mmCIF file of C-alpha atoms in Angstrom:
data_model
loop_
_atom_site.group_PDB
_atom_site.id
_atom_site.type_symbol
_atom_site.label_atom_id
_atom_site.label_comp_id
_atom_site.label_asym_id
_atom_site.label_seq_id
_atom_site.Cartn_x
_atom_site.Cartn_y
_atom_site.Cartn_z
ATOM 1 C CA UNK A 1 0.000 0.000 0.000
ATOM 2 C CA UNK A 2 2.949 2.312 -0.519
ATOM 3 C CA UNK A 3 1.920 5.766 -1.793
ATOM 4 C CA UNK A 4 -1.735 4.990 -1.087
ATOM 5 C CA UNK A 5 -4.122 6.605 1.387
ATOM 6 C CA UNK A 6 -7.014 4.642 2.892
ATOM 7 C CA UNK A 7 -10.216 6.502 3.829
ATOM 8 C CA UNK A 8 -13.049 4.758 5.676
ATOM 9 C CA UNK A 9 -16.363 5.941 4.194
ATOM 10 C CA UNK A 10 -18.633 3.934 6.495
ATOM 11 C CA UNK A 11 -20.427 4.761 9.728
ATOM 12 C CA UNK A 12 -19.639 2.913 12.939
ATOM 13 C CA UNK A 13 -22.596 0.707 13.862
ATOM 14 C CA UNK A 14 -23.985 0.799 17.410
ATOM 15 C CA UNK A 15 -26.002 -2.257 18.455
ATOM 16 C CA UNK A 16 -29.425 -1.302 19.760
ATOM 17 C CA UNK A 17 -29.132 2.280 18.482
ATOM 18 C CA UNK A 18 -29.626 1.959 14.734
ATOM 19 C CA UNK A 19 -32.802 2.869 12.844
ATOM 20 C CA UNK A 20 -32.558 -0.372 10.899
ATOM 21 C CA UNK A 21 -32.095 -2.893 13.657
ATOM 22 C CA UNK A 22 -28.801 -4.338 14.845
ATOM 23 C CA UNK A 23 -28.611 -6.508 17.954
ATOM 24 C CA UNK A 24 -25.897 -8.718 19.427
ATOM 25 C CA UNK A 25 -26.271 -11.617 21.837
ATOM 26 C CA UNK A 26 -23.065 -12.843 23.474
ATOM 27 C CA UNK A 27 -22.388 -16.422 24.618
ATOM 28 C CA UNK A 28 -19.416 -18.140 26.140
ATOM 29 C CA UNK A 29 -18.352 -20.616 23.493
ATOM 30 C CA UNK A 30 -18.964 -23.715 25.596
ATOM 31 C CA UNK A 31 -22.598 -22.662 26.175
ATOM 32 C CA UNK A 32 -23.279 -23.329 22.505
ATOM 33 C CA UNK A 33 -20.593 -25.867 21.695
ATOM 34 C CA UNK A 34 -19.589 -27.952 24.738
ATOM 35 C CA UNK A 35 -16.858 -29.653 22.711
ATOM 36 C CA UNK A 36 -14.880 -26.387 22.877
ATOM 37 C CA UNK A 37 -13.466 -26.480 26.376
ATOM 38 C CA UNK A 38 -13.064 -23.241 28.331
ATOM 39 C CA UNK A 39 -11.716 -22.653 31.810
ATOM 40 C CA UNK A 40 -14.037 -20.604 34.004
ATOM 41 C CA UNK A 41 -12.072 -17.341 33.862
ATOM 42 C CA UNK A 42 -11.164 -17.480 30.159
ATOM 43 C CA UNK A 43 -12.848 -14.954 27.877
ATOM 44 C CA UNK A 44 -13.759 -17.041 24.816
ATOM 45 C CA UNK A 45 -17.040 -15.957 23.212
ATOM 46 C CA UNK A 46 -19.276 -16.352 20.206
ATOM 47 C CA UNK A 47 -22.002 -13.880 19.242
ATOM 48 C CA UNK A 48 -25.312 -14.095 17.445
ATOM 49 C CA UNK A 49 -25.994 -11.037 15.281
ATOM 50 C CA UNK A 50 -29.464 -9.999 14.162
ATOM 51 C CA UNK A 51 -29.484 -7.087 11.752
ATOM 52 C CA UNK A 52 -31.365 -5.499 8.886
ATOM 53 C CA UNK A 53 -29.791 -5.875 5.474
ATOM 54 C CA UNK A 54 -30.151 -2.064 5.206
ATOM 55 C CA UNK A 55 -28.398 -1.190 8.459
ATOM 56 C CA UNK A 56 -25.839 1.623 8.435
ATOM 57 C CA UNK A 57 -23.667 2.232 5.392
ATOM 58 C CA UNK A 58 -24.975 -0.369 2.965
ATOM 59 C CA UNK A 59 -25.131 -1.409 -0.668
ATOM 60 C CA UNK A 60 -28.455 -2.297 -2.260
ATOM 61 C CA UNK A 61 -28.216 -4.864 -5.049
ATOM 62 C CA UNK A 62 -30.562 -5.175 -8.057
ATOM 63 C CA UNK A 63 -32.485 -7.991 -6.343
ATOM 64 C CA UNK A 64 -33.845 -5.354 -3.922
ATOM 65 C CA UNK A 65 -36.216 -4.093 -6.654
ATOM 66 C CA UNK A 66 -35.957 -6.711 -9.394
ATOM 67 C CA UNK A 67 -36.862 -10.307 -8.635
ATOM 68 C CA UNK A 68 -34.520 -11.463 -11.403
ATOM 69 C CA UNK A 69 -31.693 -9.092 -10.453
ATOM 70 C CA UNK A 70 -28.336 -10.112 -8.980
ATOM 71 C CA UNK A 71 -28.151 -10.541 -5.223
ATOM 72 C CA UNK A 72 -25.158 -10.082 -2.914
ATOM 73 C CA UNK A 73 -23.683 -13.442 -3.893
ATOM 74 C CA UNK A 74 -24.095 -13.114 -7.657
ATOM 75 C CA UNK A 75 -23.247 -9.469 -8.286
ATOM 76 C CA UNK A 76 -19.959 -9.198 -10.265
ATOM 77 C CA UNK A 77 -17.016 -8.539 -7.971
ATOM 78 C CA UNK A 78 -15.214 -6.421 -10.584
ATOM 79 C CA UNK A 79 -18.047 -3.891 -10.312
ATOM 80 C CA UNK A 80 -17.622 -3.632 -6.536
ATOM 81 C CA UNK A 81 -13.943 -2.637 -6.743
ATOM 82 C CA UNK A 82 -13.822 0.122 -9.290
ATOM 83 C CA UNK A 83 -12.844 3.689 -10.201
ATOM 84 C CA UNK A 84 -15.085 6.190 -8.450
ATOM 85 C CA UNK A 85 -15.771 9.900 -8.853
ATOM 86 C CA UNK A 86 -16.998 12.129 -6.028
ATOM 87 C CA UNK A 87 -19.437 14.883 -7.011
ATOM 88 C CA UNK A 88 -19.958 17.813 -4.639
ATOM 89 C CA UNK A 89 -23.632 18.763 -4.302
ATOM 90 C CA UNK A 90 -23.558 20.040 -0.737
ATOM 91 C CA UNK A 91 -25.270 23.228 -1.907
ATOM 92 C CA UNK A 92 -28.491 21.322 -2.550
ATOM 93 C CA UNK A 93 -31.400 21.896 -0.170
ATOM 94 C CA UNK A 94 -33.592 19.156 1.269
ATOM 95 C CA UNK A 95 -36.048 17.832 -1.340
ATOM 96 C CA UNK A 96 -34.202 19.671 -4.140
ATOM 97 C CA UNK A 97 -33.298 17.727 -7.283
ATOM 98 C CA UNK A 98 -29.929 17.146 -8.857
ATOM 99 C CA UNK A 99 -30.897 17.836 -12.461
ATOM 100 C CA UNK A 100 -29.773 16.443 -15.783
ATOM 101 C CA UNK A 101 -28.521 19.885 -16.856
ATOM 102 C CA UNK A 102 -26.292 20.068 -13.778
ATOM 103 C CA UNK A 103 -24.725 16.698 -14.544
ATOM 104 C CA UNK A 104 -24.186 17.522 -18.203
ATOM 105 C CA UNK A 105 -22.254 20.649 -17.164
ATOM 106 C CA UNK A 106 -19.755 18.454 -15.289
ATOM 107 C CA UNK A 107 -19.916 15.382 -17.522
ATOM 108 C CA UNK A 108 -16.168 15.490 -18.204
ATOM 109 C CA UNK A 109 -15.631 14.429 -14.583
ATOM 110 C CA UNK A 110 -17.648 11.242 -15.053
ATOM 111 C CA UNK A 111 -15.923 8.536 -17.062
ATOM 112 C CA UNK A 112 -17.757 5.628 -18.614
ATOM 113 C CA UNK A 113 -18.070 2.747 -16.163
ATOM 114 C CA UNK A 114 -17.400 4.885 -13.074
ATOM 115 C CA UNK A 115 -18.917 4.457 -9.676
ATOM 116 C CA UNK A 116 -20.465 7.809 -8.711
ATOM 117 C CA UNK A 117 -20.796 9.129 -5.149
ATOM 118 C CA UNK A 118 -22.733 12.314 -4.391
ATOM 119 C CA UNK A 119 -21.602 14.385 -1.416
ATOM 120 C CA UNK A 120 -24.785 15.992 -0.114
ATOM 121 C CA UNK A 121 -23.208 16.968 3.210
ATOM 122 C CA UNK A 122 -25.805 14.867 5.028
ATOM 123 C CA UNK A 123 -23.585 12.377 6.876
ATOM 124 C CA UNK A 124 -23.904 14.617 9.934
ATOM 125 C CA UNK A 125 -27.609 13.741 10.042
ATOM 126 C CA UNK A 126 -27.002 10.027 10.470
ATOM 127 C CA UNK A 127 -28.692 8.540 13.529
ATOM 128 C CA UNK A 128 -30.655 11.775 14.148
ATOM 129 C CA UNK A 129 -34.230 12.890 13.561
ATOM 130 C CA UNK A 130 -33.011 14.497 10.307
ATOM 131 C CA UNK A 131 -31.532 11.297 8.881
ATOM 132 C CA UNK A 132 -33.972 11.265 5.950
ATOM 133 C CA UNK A 133 -33.746 14.981 5.124
ATOM 134 C CA UNK A 134 -31.897 15.159 1.800
ATOM 135 C CA UNK A 135 -31.868 16.107 -1.880
ATOM 136 C CA UNK A 136 -32.648 13.573 -4.597
ATOM 137 C CA UNK A 137 -31.568 12.829 -8.170
ATOM 138 C CA UNK A 138 -34.028 13.500 -10.992
ATOM 139 C CA UNK A 139 -35.166 10.494 -12.989
ATOM 140 C CA UNK A 140 -33.896 11.820 -16.339
ATOM 141 C CA UNK A 141 -30.492 12.413 -14.714
ATOM 142 C CA UNK A 142 -30.464 8.779 -13.555
ATOM 143 C CA UNK A 143 -31.376 7.643 -17.071
ATOM 144 C CA UNK A 144 -28.462 9.690 -18.488
ATOM 145 C CA UNK A 145 -25.988 8.236 -15.978
ATOM 146 C CA UNK A 146 -27.082 4.727 -16.927
ATOM 147 C CA UNK A 147 -27.266 5.076 -20.698
ATOM 148 C CA UNK A 148 -24.655 7.723 -21.463
ATOM 149 C CA UNK A 149 -22.097 7.010 -18.736
ATOM 150 C CA UNK A 150 -22.764 3.308 -18.114
ATOM 151 C CA UNK A 151 -22.131 3.791 -14.387
ATOM 152 C CA UNK A 152 -21.264 0.749 -12.272
ATOM 153 C CA UNK A 153 -22.745 2.008 -9.000
ATOM 154 C CA UNK A 154 -24.264 5.162 -7.508
ATOM 155 C CA UNK A 155 -24.660 6.444 -3.960
ATOM 156 C CA UNK A 156 -24.504 9.287 -1.479
ATOM 157 C CA UNK A 157 -23.874 10.194 2.145
ATOM 158 C CA UNK A 158 -27.619 10.598 2.687
ATOM 159 C CA UNK A 159 -30.359 8.065 3.341
ATOM 160 C CA UNK A 160 -30.813 7.759 -0.401
ATOM 161 C CA UNK A 161 -31.103 9.448 -3.773
ATOM 162 C CA UNK A 162 -34.751 8.562 -4.308
ATOM 163 C CA UNK A 163 -37.590 10.948 -5.217
ATOM 164 C CA UNK A 164 -39.725 11.352 -2.102
ATOM 165 C CA UNK A 165 -43.459 10.776 -1.706
ATOM 166 C CA UNK A 166 -43.978 8.822 -4.916
ATOM 167 C CA UNK A 167 -44.912 5.139 -5.036
ATOM 168 C CA UNK A 168 -42.606 2.249 -5.900
ATOM 169 C CA UNK A 169 -39.286 4.121 -5.735
ATOM 170 C CA UNK A 170 -38.822 4.885 -9.465
ATOM 171 C CA UNK A 171 -35.125 5.815 -9.123
ATOM 172 C CA UNK A 172 -34.404 2.480 -7.450
ATOM 173 C CA UNK A 173 -36.480 0.666 -10.059
ATOM 174 C CA UNK A 174 -34.683 2.234 -13.015
ATOM 175 C CA UNK A 175 -31.242 1.609 -11.544
ATOM 176 C CA UNK A 176 -31.913 -1.951 -10.504
ATOM 177 C CA UNK A 177 -33.661 -2.911 -13.729
ATOM 178 C CA UNK A 178 -30.362 -1.861 -15.328
ATOM 179 C CA UNK A 179 -28.213 -3.753 -12.828
ATOM 180 C CA UNK A 180 -26.863 -0.706 -10.960
ATOM 181 C CA UNK A 181 -26.489 -1.004 -7.150
ATOM 182 C CA UNK A 182 -26.935 1.880 -4.715
ATOM 183 C CA UNK A 183 -24.866 2.975 -1.704
ATOM 184 C CA UNK A 184 -26.797 4.673 1.096
ATOM 185 C CA UNK A 185 -25.445 6.404 4.210
ATOM 186 C CA UNK A 186 -21.821 6.783 3.133
ATOM 187 C CA UNK A 187 -19.672 8.689 5.644
ATOM 188 C CA UNK A 188 -16.573 10.900 5.789
ATOM 189 C CA UNK A 189 -16.739 12.067 2.166
ATOM 190 C CA UNK A 190 -15.213 15.395 3.188
ATOM 191 C CA UNK A 191 -12.072 13.517 4.257
ATOM 192 C CA UNK A 192 -11.320 12.597 0.659
ATOM 193 C CA UNK A 193 -8.589 14.749 -0.883
ATOM 194 C CA UNK A 194 -9.292 13.785 -4.488
ATOM 195 C CA UNK A 195 -12.323 13.590 -6.719
ATOM 196 C CA UNK A 196 -11.183 10.271 -8.189
ATOM 197 C CA UNK A 197 -10.145 7.161 -6.273
ATOM 198 C CA UNK A 198 -10.662 3.410 -6.122
ATOM 199 C CA UNK A 199 -13.728 2.357 -4.140
ATOM 200 C CA UNK A 200 -14.060 -1.029 -2.400
ATOM 201 C CA UNK A 201 -17.637 -2.181 -1.739
ATOM 202 C CA UNK A 202 -17.192 -5.682 -0.325
ATOM 203 C CA UNK A 203 -20.476 -7.132 0.852
ATOM 204 C CA UNK A 204 -20.970 -10.558 2.386
ATOM 205 C CA UNK A 205 -21.410 -13.229 -0.263
ATOM 206 C CA UNK A 206 -24.837 -14.404 0.892
ATOM 207 C CA UNK A 207 -27.170 -15.995 -1.633
ATOM 208 C CA UNK A 208 -30.580 -14.306 -1.730
ATOM 209 C CA UNK A 209 -29.442 -11.194 0.163
ATOM 210 C CA UNK A 210 -30.954 -8.005 -1.288
ATOM 211 C CA UNK A 211 -28.643 -5.551 0.476
ATOM 212 C CA UNK A 212 -25.716 -5.660 2.880
ATOM 213 C CA UNK A 213 -23.972 -3.373 5.375
ATOM 214 C CA UNK A 214 -20.458 -2.670 4.131
ATOM 215 C CA UNK A 215 -17.114 -1.291 5.225
ATOM 216 C CA UNK A 216 -16.861 1.224 2.404
ATOM 217 C CA UNK A 217 -13.210 1.963 1.659
ATOM 218 C CA UNK A 218 -11.632 4.549 -0.633
ATOM 219 C CA UNK A 219 -8.041 4.130 -1.828
ATOM 220 C CA UNK A 220 -6.434 7.385 -2.942
ATOM 221 C CA UNK A 221 -3.137 7.863 -4.742
ATOM 222 C CA UNK A 222 -0.897 10.038 -2.582
ATOM 223 C CA UNK A 223 1.142 10.999 -5.640
ATOM 224 C CA UNK A 224 -1.839 12.240 -7.630
ATOM 225 C CA UNK A 225 -1.656 15.888 -8.722
ATOM 226 C CA UNK A 226 -5.405 16.059 -9.399
#
């Protein structure tokens, strides 16, 4: 990892304190598996974890909105470790759209096949009463990102990019019908020093899983002049 900088873009998860549930139950190992011997004062534990597939910083796979879409086990790994561009839209107000015209003005930043992360400046709202206050991305802008830029993944530091108060989540539907996963609740985007970096989105390889909490990791080039 020489000349590389690692940035953690995921929220710490707090059992019992997340909107989408996360709970831990702790056992001494010999309570569950007597064949594993443990002296009385030895700390040797196993834990059961019950959690929502949408807990914390997570990636939503096409199967979330498309019954024939790829799940966490089948989604191509090469599209979960990929070049990513960070777009700054912190000026956007709650319930305001990112428009197609705005994206076209900066289209030179977005290369074909990129992952795209939107910095809405909303990570500070995580685990608060404002956690779902955010902008959204217009449907024609999503269509352009899919068909003109062939994006591999899209996401933001907010609870989503979806149009609010409309049925069936049309942004999700369009993305997932085209095989594009979504990152929700990214963190620490302001800690990135560069607009372009490699993003690692490594979910658990569980068959039938629609979404998965992730440790979202950016890898920057320390020698980059960009």
